[in-house]
Coordinates of C-alpha atoms in Angstrom, one line a residue:
M842 CA 234.9 93.9 -185.3
L843 CA 235.2 90.9 -182.9
K844 CA 234.3 92.6 -180.4
K845 CA 230.6 93.3 -181.4
P846 CA 229.4 89.8 -181.6
G847 CA 231.1 89.0 -178.1
I848 CA 229.0 91.9 -176.7
A849 CA 226.0 91.1 -178.4
L850 CA 226.4 87.5 -176.9
L851 CA 226.7 89.0 -173.3
L852 CA 223.7 90.8 -173.9
I853 CA 221.7 87.6 -175.1
I854 CA 223.2 85.6 -172.0
L855 CA 222.3 88.5 -169.7
F856 CA 218.7 88.9 -170.9
L857 CA 218.1 84.9 -170.6
Q858 CA 219.1 85.3 -167.1
V859 CA 216.9 88.1 -166.2
V860 CA 214.3 85.6 -167.8
R861 CA 215.0 83.0 -165.8
V862 CA 215.0 84.9 -162.5
N863 CA 211.7 86.7 -163.7
A864 CA 210.3 83.3 -164.8
R865 CA 211.6 81.7 -160.8
Q866 CA 210.1 84.9 -159.3
T867 CA 206.7 85.2 -161.3
P868 CA 205.1 82.0 -159.7
A869 CA 205.6 83.0 -156.4
V870 CA 204.6 86.5 -156.6
Q871 CA 201.2 85.4 -158.4
S872 CA 200.5 82.7 -155.2
S873 CA 201.3 85.3 -153.2
Q874 CA 198.6 87.2 -154.9
H875 CA 196.4 84.5 -154.9
I876 CA 197.0 84.2 -150.7
I877 CA 196.6 87.6 -150.4
D878 CA 193.1 89.2 -150.8
K879 CA 194.5 92.7 -152.4
D880 CA 191.2 94.2 -152.4
T881 CA 190.4 93.3 -148.5
L882 CA 194.1 94.8 -147.8
I883 CA 193.5 97.8 -149.6
A884 CA 190.3 98.3 -147.9
I885 CA 191.9 97.8 -144.3
L886 CA 194.9 99.9 -145.1
S887 CA 192.5 102.8 -146.6
Q888 CA 190.5 103.0 -142.9
K889 CA 190.7 106.3 -141.0
D890 CA 190.0 104.7 -137.8
G891 CA 193.7 103.6 -136.7
F892 CA 192.4 101.5 -134.0
L893 CA 190.2 99.4 -136.1
R894 CA 192.8 99.3 -138.9
E895 CA 195.2 97.6 -136.7
K896 CA 192.4 95.2 -135.1
R897 CA 191.6 94.1 -138.6
L898 CA 195.6 94.2 -140.1
I899 CA 196.6 92.0 -137.4
S900 CA 193.8 89.4 -138.2
F901 CA 194.6 89.6 -141.8
T902 CA 198.2 89.2 -141.8
K903 CA 198.0 86.2 -139.4
T904 CA 195.4 84.5 -141.6
C905 CA 197.7 85.0 -144.9
I906 CA 200.7 83.4 -143.1
Q907 CA 199.0 80.6 -141.5
K908 CA 197.5 79.9 -144.9
S909 CA 200.5 80.0 -146.9
D910 CA 202.9 77.3 -148.1
S911 CA 205.9 77.1 -146.7
G912 CA 207.7 77.1 -149.7
K913 CA 205.5 80.7 -150.1
L914 CA 206.1 82.6 -147.1
L915 CA 208.8 84.8 -148.4
A916 CA 207.0 85.9 -151.3
V917 CA 203.8 86.7 -148.8
E918 CA 205.9 88.7 -146.4
D919 CA 207.3 90.7 -149.3
T920 CA 203.9 91.5 -150.5
L921 CA 202.6 92.7 -147.5
N922 CA 205.4 94.8 -146.6
N923 CA 205.1 96.5 -150.1
F924 CA 201.6 97.0 -149.6
F925 CA 202.4 98.7 -145.9
I926 CA 205.2 100.8 -148.0
K927 CA 202.7 101.6 -150.6
Y928 CA 199.9 102.9 -148.5
N929 CA 202.6 104.3 -145.8
L930 CA 200.9 102.3 -143.3
S931 CA 201.9 104.6 -140.1
N932 CA 203.1 101.7 -137.9
K933 CA 204.8 99.7 -140.8
G934 CA 207.6 98.8 -138.7
I935 CA 205.7 97.2 -135.8
F936 CA 203.8 94.8 -138.6
T937 CA 207.2 94.4 -140.5
Y938 CA 208.7 92.7 -137.1
F939 CA 205.2 91.0 -136.3
I940 CA 205.1 89.2 -140.1
S941 CA 208.6 88.2 -139.8
S942 CA 207.7 86.8 -136.5
L943 CA 204.9 84.8 -137.7
T944 CA 207.0 83.3 -140.9
F945 CA 209.5 81.6 -138.7
T946 CA 206.9 80.4 -136.1
R947 CA 205.7 78.8 -139.4
K948 CA 209.3 77.4 -140.0
H949 CA 209.4 76.2 -135.9
D950 CA 212.0 78.5 -135.8
L951 CA 211.2 79.7 -132.5
K952 CA 214.4 81.3 -131.5
Q953 CA 214.0 83.9 -134.6
A954 CA 210.5 84.1 -133.9
E955 CA 210.6 85.3 -130.1
L956 CA 213.6 87.7 -131.3
Y957 CA 211.4 89.5 -134.0
M958 CA 208.5 89.3 -131.7
T959 CA 210.5 90.9 -128.7
K960 CA 211.4 93.9 -131.5
A961 CA 207.5 94.2 -132.5
V962 CA 207.3 95.0 -128.5
Q963 CA 209.9 97.0 -127.9
L964 CA 209.0 99.5 -131.0
A965 CA 205.6 99.6 -130.0
E966 CA 206.3 100.6 -126.6
K967 CA 208.7 103.1 -127.8
E968 CA 205.7 104.6 -130.0
S969 CA 203.5 104.2 -126.9
Q970 CA 201.1 102.3 -129.1
D971 CA 199.1 100.4 -126.1
Y972 CA 197.0 98.1 -128.2
M973 CA 199.8 97.1 -130.4
A974 CA 201.8 96.3 -127.7
F975 CA 199.1 94.4 -126.0
Q976 CA 199.1 92.4 -129.1
M977 CA 202.6 91.8 -129.8
L978 CA 203.0 90.8 -125.9
S979 CA 200.5 88.6 -126.1
H980 CA 201.7 86.8 -129.4
L981 CA 205.1 86.8 -127.3
G982 CA 203.6 84.8 -124.7
F983 CA 202.5 82.1 -127.1
I984 CA 205.9 81.8 -129.0
Q985 CA 207.4 81.4 -125.0
T986 CA 205.0 79.0 -124.1
D987 CA 205.9 77.1 -127.2
K988 CA 209.9 77.1 -126.4
G989 CA 208.8 75.8 -122.6
D990 CA 209.8 79.4 -121.4
Y991 CA 207.2 79.5 -118.9
I992 CA 208.9 81.9 -117.0
G993 CA 209.0 84.3 -119.7
A994 CA 205.5 83.8 -121.1
I995 CA 203.9 84.4 -117.5
Y996 CA 205.6 87.7 -117.4
N997 CA 204.4 89.0 -121.1
Y998 CA 201.4 87.8 -120.2
R999 CA 201.1 90.1 -117.4
L1000 CA 202.3 93.1 -118.9
A1001 CA 199.8 92.3 -121.6
T1002 CA 196.7 92.3 -118.9
I1003 CA 198.0 95.4 -117.8
K1004 CA 198.2 97.1 -121.4
I1005 CA 194.2 95.6 -121.9
R1006 CA 193.2 97.0 -118.7
K1007 CA 194.6 101.1 -119.7
L1008 CA 192.8 100.0 -123.0
K1009 CA 189.1 98.8 -121.1
D1010 CA 187.2 102.0 -122.6
K1011 CA 187.8 101.2 -126.0
F1012 CA 186.2 97.3 -125.9
K1013 CA 182.6 96.8 -125.0
D1014 CA 183.6 93.5 -123.2
N1015 CA 186.1 91.9 -121.0
R1016 CA 187.1 88.8 -123.7
R1017 CA 190.7 89.9 -124.0
E1018 CA 191.7 90.0 -120.4
A1019 CA 189.9 86.5 -120.3
A1020 CA 191.5 85.0 -122.5
L1021 CA 194.7 86.0 -121.0
N1022 CA 194.0 84.9 -117.9
I1023 CA 192.9 81.2 -119.4
N1024 CA 196.9 81.4 -120.9
I1025 CA 198.5 82.4 -117.9
S1026 CA 196.1 79.4 -116.1
D1027 CA 197.8 76.6 -118.8
L1028 CA 201.1 77.9 -117.8
F1029 CA 200.9 77.5 -114.0
Y1030 CA 198.8 74.2 -115.4
K1031 CA 201.9 72.8 -117.1
S1032 CA 203.8 74.2 -114.1
G1033 CA 202.1 71.8 -111.5
L1034 CA 200.3 74.8 -110.0
Y1035 CA 196.9 73.6 -110.0
A1036 CA 195.0 75.8 -107.4
Q1037 CA 196.7 79.1 -109.2
S1038 CA 195.5 77.4 -112.5
L1039 CA 191.8 77.1 -111.5
N1040 CA 192.0 80.6 -109.8
Y1041 CA 193.0 82.0 -113.3
L1042 CA 189.8 79.9 -115.2
D1043 CA 188.0 81.2 -112.5
N1044 CA 188.9 84.9 -112.8
A1045 CA 188.4 84.0 -116.9
W1046 CA 184.9 83.0 -116.0
G1047 CA 183.9 86.0 -113.9
L1048 CA 184.9 88.6 -116.7
L1049 CA 182.5 86.8 -119.0
Q1050 CA 179.3 86.8 -116.8
K1051 CA 177.9 90.2 -118.7
D1052 CA 179.0 88.7 -122.3
T1053 CA 176.9 85.9 -123.9
T1054 CA 179.3 85.9 -127.0
G1055 CA 182.7 85.9 -125.2
K1056 CA 180.9 82.6 -123.0
Q1057 CA 180.3 81.1 -126.5
L1058 CA 183.8 81.4 -127.6
L1059 CA 185.8 80.7 -124.6
S1060 CA 183.7 78.6 -122.2
S1061 CA 185.0 75.2 -124.0
A1062 CA 188.4 76.1 -123.3
I1063 CA 187.5 77.1 -119.6
L1064 CA 185.7 73.8 -118.9
Y1065 CA 188.5 71.7 -120.7
N1066 CA 191.3 73.4 -118.8
K1067 CA 189.7 72.9 -115.6
S1068 CA 189.6 69.2 -116.7
E1069 CA 192.9 68.9 -117.1
N1070 CA 193.5 70.3 -113.7
F1071 CA 190.9 67.9 -112.1
F1072 CA 192.5 64.6 -114.1
R1073 CA 196.2 65.9 -112.7
M1074 CA 194.8 66.3 -109.2
N1075 CA 193.0 62.7 -109.5
K1076 CA 189.6 64.1 -108.5
I1077 CA 187.7 62.1 -110.7
D1078 CA 184.2 63.3 -109.8
S1079 CA 184.9 67.4 -110.9
L1080 CA 186.3 65.6 -113.9
K1081 CA 183.3 64.0 -114.7
R1082 CA 181.5 67.2 -113.8
Y1083 CA 183.1 69.0 -116.3
H1084 CA 183.0 66.4 -118.7
A1085 CA 179.6 66.6 -118.5
L1086 CA 179.6 70.4 -119.4
L1087 CA 181.8 69.8 -122.0
V1088 CA 179.7 67.2 -123.8
S1089 CA 176.5 69.4 -123.4
P1090 CA 175.2 70.8 -127.1
G1091 CA 175.8 74.2 -126.0
N1092 CA 179.5 74.3 -126.3
K1093 CA 181.1 75.2 -129.9
N1094 CA 184.5 75.2 -130.4
Y1095 CA 186.8 74.2 -133.2
K1096 CA 188.4 71.7 -130.7
I1097 CA 185.8 70.4 -129.0
F1098 CA 185.7 67.4 -130.5
T1099 CA 189.2 66.7 -129.0
Y1100 CA 188.0 68.1 -125.8
R1101 CA 185.2 65.8 -125.2
Q1102 CA 187.5 62.8 -126.4
R1103 CA 190.7 63.4 -124.4
T1104 CA 188.4 64.2 -120.9
A1105 CA 186.8 61.1 -121.8
Y1106 CA 189.8 58.7 -121.6
Y1107 CA 190.7 60.6 -118.8
I1108 CA 188.5 59.3 -117.0
T1109 CA 189.0 55.9 -118.1
L1110 CA 192.6 56.3 -116.8
L1111 CA 191.1 57.6 -113.6
Q1112 CA 189.0 54.7 -113.4
H1113 CA 192.0 52.3 -113.6
N1114 CA 190.6 50.8 -116.6
Y1115 CA 193.8 50.8 -118.1
N1116 CA 193.2 48.2 -121.3
L1117 CA 190.2 50.4 -122.5
A1118 CA 192.2 53.8 -122.1
I1119 CA 194.7 52.0 -124.6
K1120 CA 192.0 51.3 -126.7
Q1121 CA 190.9 54.6 -127.0
I1122 CA 194.0 56.5 -127.1
K1123 CA 195.0 54.6 -129.9
E1124 CA 191.8 55.0 -132.0
L1125 CA 191.8 58.8 -131.4
Q1126 CA 195.7 59.0 -132.7
K1127 CA 194.1 57.5 -136.1
N1128 CA 191.2 59.9 -136.3
K1129 CA 191.3 62.8 -138.7
D1130 CA 189.4 65.1 -136.5
Y1131 CA 191.2 64.5 -133.5
A1132 CA 194.4 67.0 -132.7
P1133 CA 196.7 64.6 -130.7
N1134 CA 199.5 65.8 -128.4
D1135 CA 202.6 65.0 -126.7
L1136 CA 200.7 64.4 -123.8
D1137 CA 198.6 61.8 -125.4
E1138 CA 201.6 59.4 -125.5
Q1139 CA 202.8 59.8 -122.2
H1140 CA 199.1 58.8 -121.0
L1141 CA 199.4 55.9 -123.7
A1142 CA 202.6 54.5 -121.9
D1143 CA 201.4 55.4 -118.6
A1144 CA 198.3 53.4 -119.4
Y1145 CA 200.7 50.4 -121.1
Y1146 CA 202.7 50.4 -117.6
M1147 CA 199.8 50.3 -115.3
S1148 CA 198.6 47.4 -117.2
G1149 CA 202.2 45.7 -116.7
Q1150 CA 203.1 46.1 -120.8
L1151 CA 206.3 46.8 -119.9
D1152 CA 208.0 46.9 -123.1
S1153 CA 205.3 48.7 -124.9
A1154 CA 205.2 51.5 -122.5
K1155 CA 209.3 51.4 -122.6
F1156 CA 209.4 51.9 -126.3
I1157 CA 206.5 54.8 -126.2
I1158 CA 208.6 56.6 -123.3
E1159 CA 212.1 56.2 -125.6
K1160 CA 210.3 57.7 -128.5
I1161 CA 209.2 60.7 -126.7
L1162 CA 212.4 61.2 -125.1
A1163 CA 214.0 60.8 -128.6
T1164 CA 211.9 63.4 -130.1
A1165 CA 212.0 65.5 -126.9
T1166 CA 212.4 69.5 -127.5
E1167 CA 213.3 72.5 -125.3
S1168 CA 209.0 72.7 -125.0
H1169 CA 208.9 69.6 -122.9
Q1170 CA 208.8 70.8 -119.3
P1171 CA 211.3 69.0 -116.7
E1172 CA 208.3 68.2 -114.8
A1173 CA 207.1 65.7 -117.7
K1174 CA 211.2 64.6 -118.3
F1175 CA 210.8 63.7 -114.5
H1176 CA 207.8 61.6 -114.4
L1177 CA 209.0 59.8 -118.3
Y1178 CA 212.6 59.2 -116.5
E1179 CA 211.1 57.9 -113.4
T1180 CA 208.5 55.4 -115.0
L1181 CA 211.9 54.1 -117.1
A1182 CA 213.5 53.5 -114.1
R1183 CA 210.8 51.6 -112.5
I1184 CA 210.9 49.1 -115.4
A1185 CA 214.4 48.7 -115.5
E1186 CA 214.0 48.2 -111.7
K1187 CA 211.0 45.4 -112.1
K1188 CA 213.4 43.7 -114.7
G1189 CA 216.3 43.7 -112.6
D1190 CA 218.2 46.2 -114.3
Y1191 CA 219.4 48.3 -111.4
K1192 CA 222.3 50.1 -113.4
T1193 CA 219.9 50.9 -115.9
S1194 CA 217.2 52.0 -113.2
S1195 CA 220.0 54.3 -111.0
Y1196 CA 220.7 56.3 -114.3
N1197 CA 217.4 56.9 -114.9
F1198 CA 216.6 57.9 -111.4
M1199 CA 219.6 60.0 -111.5
L1200 CA 218.3 61.7 -114.8
A1201 CA 214.7 61.9 -113.1
L1202 CA 216.0 63.9 -110.2
K1203 CA 218.1 66.5 -112.4
N1204 CA 214.8 67.2 -114.3
A1205 CA 213.1 67.3 -110.5
Q1206 CA 215.9 69.8 -109.4
E1207 CA 215.2 71.8 -112.7
N1208 CA 211.3 71.4 -112.3
N1209 CA 212.0 72.9 -108.6
I1210 CA 213.7 76.0 -109.9
R1211 CA 211.0 76.6 -112.5
L1212 CA 208.4 76.4 -109.5
T1213 CA 210.3 78.8 -107.5
Q1214 CA 210.6 81.4 -110.6
V1215 CA 207.1 80.9 -111.4
G1216 CA 205.9 81.5 -108.1
S1217 CA 207.7 84.5 -107.9
I1218 CA 206.1 85.8 -111.5
S1219 CA 202.9 84.7 -109.4
S1220 CA 203.4 87.3 -106.4
Q1221 CA 204.1 89.8 -108.8
I1222 CA 200.7 89.1 -110.6
K1223 CA 199.1 89.3 -107.6
I1224 CA 200.8 92.5 -106.8
D1225 CA 199.4 93.8 -110.4
E1226 CA 196.1 92.5 -109.7
T1227 CA 196.0 94.4 -106.4
E1228 CA 197.7 97.5 -107.5
S1229 CA 195.0 97.5 -110.5
S1230 CA 192.0 96.8 -108.0
Y1231 CA 193.0 99.6 -106.1
L1232 CA 193.4 101.7 -109.1
Q1233 CA 189.7 100.9 -110.0
K1234 CA 188.3 101.3 -107.1
A1235 CA 190.2 105.0 -106.6
E1236 CA 188.7 105.3 -110.0
V1237 CA 185.1 104.4 -108.9
Y1238 CA 185.6 106.9 -105.5
R1239 CA 186.6 109.5 -107.6
R1240 CA 183.5 109.0 -109.9
E1241 CA 181.5 108.8 -106.8
R1242 CA 183.2 111.8 -105.0
L1243 CA 182.3 113.7 -108.4
W1244 CA 178.9 112.8 -108.0
L1245 CA 178.6 113.6 -104.7
L1246 CA 180.0 116.9 -105.0
F1247 CA 177.6 117.7 -107.9
I1248 CA 174.9 116.3 -105.9
V1249 CA 175.7 118.9 -102.8
L1250 CA 176.0 121.7 -105.4
I1251 CA 172.3 120.9 -106.7
A1252 CA 171.2 120.9 -102.7
A1253 CA 172.8 124.0 -102.0
L1254 CA 171.5 125.9 -105.6
S1255 CA 168.2 124.6 -104.5
I1256 CA 168.6 126.0 -100.9
I1257 CA 169.8 129.3 -102.6
V1258 CA 166.5 128.8 -104.7
I1259 CA 164.3 128.1 -102.0
A1260 CA 165.9 131.0 -99.6
L1261 CA 165.4 133.5 -102.8
F1262 CA 162.0 132.3 -103.3
Y1263 CA 161.1 132.8 -99.4
R1264 CA 162.7 136.2 -99.3
N1265 CA 160.7 137.4 -102.3
V1266 CA 157.7 136.1 -100.8
K1267 CA 158.4 137.6 -97.9
Q1268 CA 159.6 141.0 -99.3
K1269 CA 156.2 140.7 -101.4
R1270 CA 154.1 140.7 -98.5
H1271 CA 156.3 142.9 -96.7
Y1272 CA 155.4 145.3 -99.3
E1273 CA 151.9 144.5 -100.0
K1274 CA 151.5 145.6 -96.3
L1275 CA 152.8 148.5 -97.0
L1276 CA 150.8 149.4 -100.0
Y1277 CA 147.9 148.2 -98.2
E1278 CA 148.7 150.9 -95.2
A1279 CA 149.2 153.4 -97.9
K1280 CA 145.9 152.8 -99.7
K1281 CA 144.3 152.4 -96.1
E1282 CA 145.7 155.8 -95.5
E1283 CA 144.8 157.6 -98.9
L1284 CA 141.4 156.0 -98.4
A1285 CA 140.7 157.6 -95.2
F1286 CA 142.0 160.7 -96.4
I1287 CA 140.0 160.9 -99.4
N1288 CA 137.1 159.6 -97.0
S1289 CA 137.8 162.3 -94.4
H1290 CA 138.5 165.3 -96.8
E1291 CA 136.7 164.7 -99.9
V1292 CA 133.7 162.8 -99.5
R1293 CA 133.0 164.3 -95.8
K1294 CA 133.8 167.8 -96.7
H1295 CA 131.3 167.1 -100.0
L1296 CA 128.8 165.8 -97.8
T1297 CA 129.1 168.4 -95.3
N1298 CA 127.9 170.8 -97.9
I1299 CA 125.2 169.2 -99.1
L1300 CA 124.1 168.5 -95.4
G1301 CA 124.5 172.3 -95.0
M1302 CA 122.2 173.3 -98.3
I1303 CA 119.8 170.7 -97.1
D1304 CA 119.7 172.4 -93.7
I1305 CA 119.3 175.8 -94.7
L1306 CA 116.1 174.6 -97.1
K1307 CA 114.9 172.8 -94.0
H1308 CA 114.6 176.3 -92.2
S1309 CA 114.0 178.5 -94.9
K1310 CA 110.9 180.7 -94.9
N1311 CA 111.0 181.3 -98.8
K1312 CA 112.1 177.7 -99.7
L1313 CA 111.5 178.1 -103.5
D1314 CA 113.7 181.1 -104.0
D1315 CA 116.4 179.8 -101.5
Y1316 CA 116.4 176.4 -103.4
I1317 CA 116.7 178.4 -106.9
Q1318 CA 120.0 180.4 -105.4
L1319 CA 121.5 177.0 -103.8
E1320 CA 120.3 174.5 -106.7
E1321 CA 123.8 175.0 -108.6
Y1322 CA 125.8 174.8 -105.7
L1323 CA 123.7 171.4 -104.3
Y1324 CA 124.4 169.9 -107.7
Q1325 CA 127.9 170.7 -107.8
S1326 CA 128.3 169.0 -104.4
A1327 CA 126.8 165.9 -105.4
S1328 CA 128.9 165.7 -108.5
L1329 CA 131.9 166.2 -106.1
L1330 CA 131.2 163.5 -103.9
D1331 CA 130.0 161.0 -106.8
D1332 CA 133.6 161.7 -108.4
S1333 CA 135.1 160.9 -105.1
I1334 CA 132.9 157.8 -104.5
K1335 CA 134.5 156.5 -107.8
N1336 CA 138.0 157.5 -107.1
I1337 CA 137.6 155.2 -103.6
S1338 CA 136.3 152.3 -105.9
E1339 CA 139.1 152.5 -108.1
K1340 CA 141.4 152.8 -105.3
L1341 CA 139.9 149.5 -104.0
N1342 CA 140.2 147.6 -107.7
E1343 CA 143.6 148.2 -107.7
E1344 CA 145.8 145.2 -107.3

């Protein structure tokens, strides 16, 4: 009797725990359903064309993860994976890794994001899915760029370029390859290899020559990246020219305001008007429409240093270095430590100056190692481009050869047809000649044997009548024979006419 209340109490406690768990989970699930457009997702998963389904699903899942609150990411991820299982998505494994990577990227855990995106790449390669491999490699490049791993990023962009070239027939334009060229150019720019960066931007522009929509989407990024290079190269005339192109109303990009304002203060810096540049940068950092980055702080520190405001420059540089992550490239750190060393030197603090120069040297050495590795990757990309160019030319040659063979075949058939036609005409003429000769002989035979025979008979009977003494009696006697010979002569003449009229 005492055990029953205990069991009842236990059941009540378990029930309340379940209710609490469901109460905690329900808002997350409901919130994920608000973020995820269920009808759109079902329509995408039900699409029969696998290629279009993959394209739409990648865009859809990225939007879902990017628009989710950080506390609801796991609920969104679980909901998406449940839909993939329910609709038996053929490449759900790749998408599961892809979504996990996007989730970790949102959480700023780039190490885990890289790990899951690498798994997605490996699975896409294993299943020979070139389009999915291209997408996963591109996103892996983005993650490695954010990590500061430029070697890995360039390498994966290179592999993505190879994949997209294999898929050329599936797309009407070269927009994706152009975007990869822009990404690679950005990495060369950050590595200080400005000539290579500009070369890839020129390649991207060349790929978009026949694509009006592609130009509208990517031209602003190309113009801005070129401006960045010319700023670093201290070429103010080229910078002004590309800034003017960015300011023109034809450019449309969600970052166009940032591009225009940043290149404007770049011009001010190259004109050595540092106080104005300080004012421009500080105003932009307060502007909600402006998208600041770490370089703005660095340029502000440089402007303070060049204008003689050493303490302000030192304060900003130390703040940058204190919050520096693995994404800060050695080249930038080298410049920051070198500036700190010069500030200390100007203040007479030679010990601090020497220490900062040592740190600058260390980062310069790391940067040189990176440049060597980037150069090696650059050489491999050039080899790939040469190979790709060779394959394209080989394909063109193959098509031209097929056309040539086709033309030769048509020409040969034409010659054969003409020869047969000529032979037929010649044979026809020969047969016509033989027929003519045969008719001629036949007519000659009719003329010599029939016409002349009947005519001779008629002439003979007329000659008899002519010398007859009793012409009336003789005529009566010969009249029937005379009429018969005349009739036969008429038949012979008709026969000749019919022969002449035959074709």
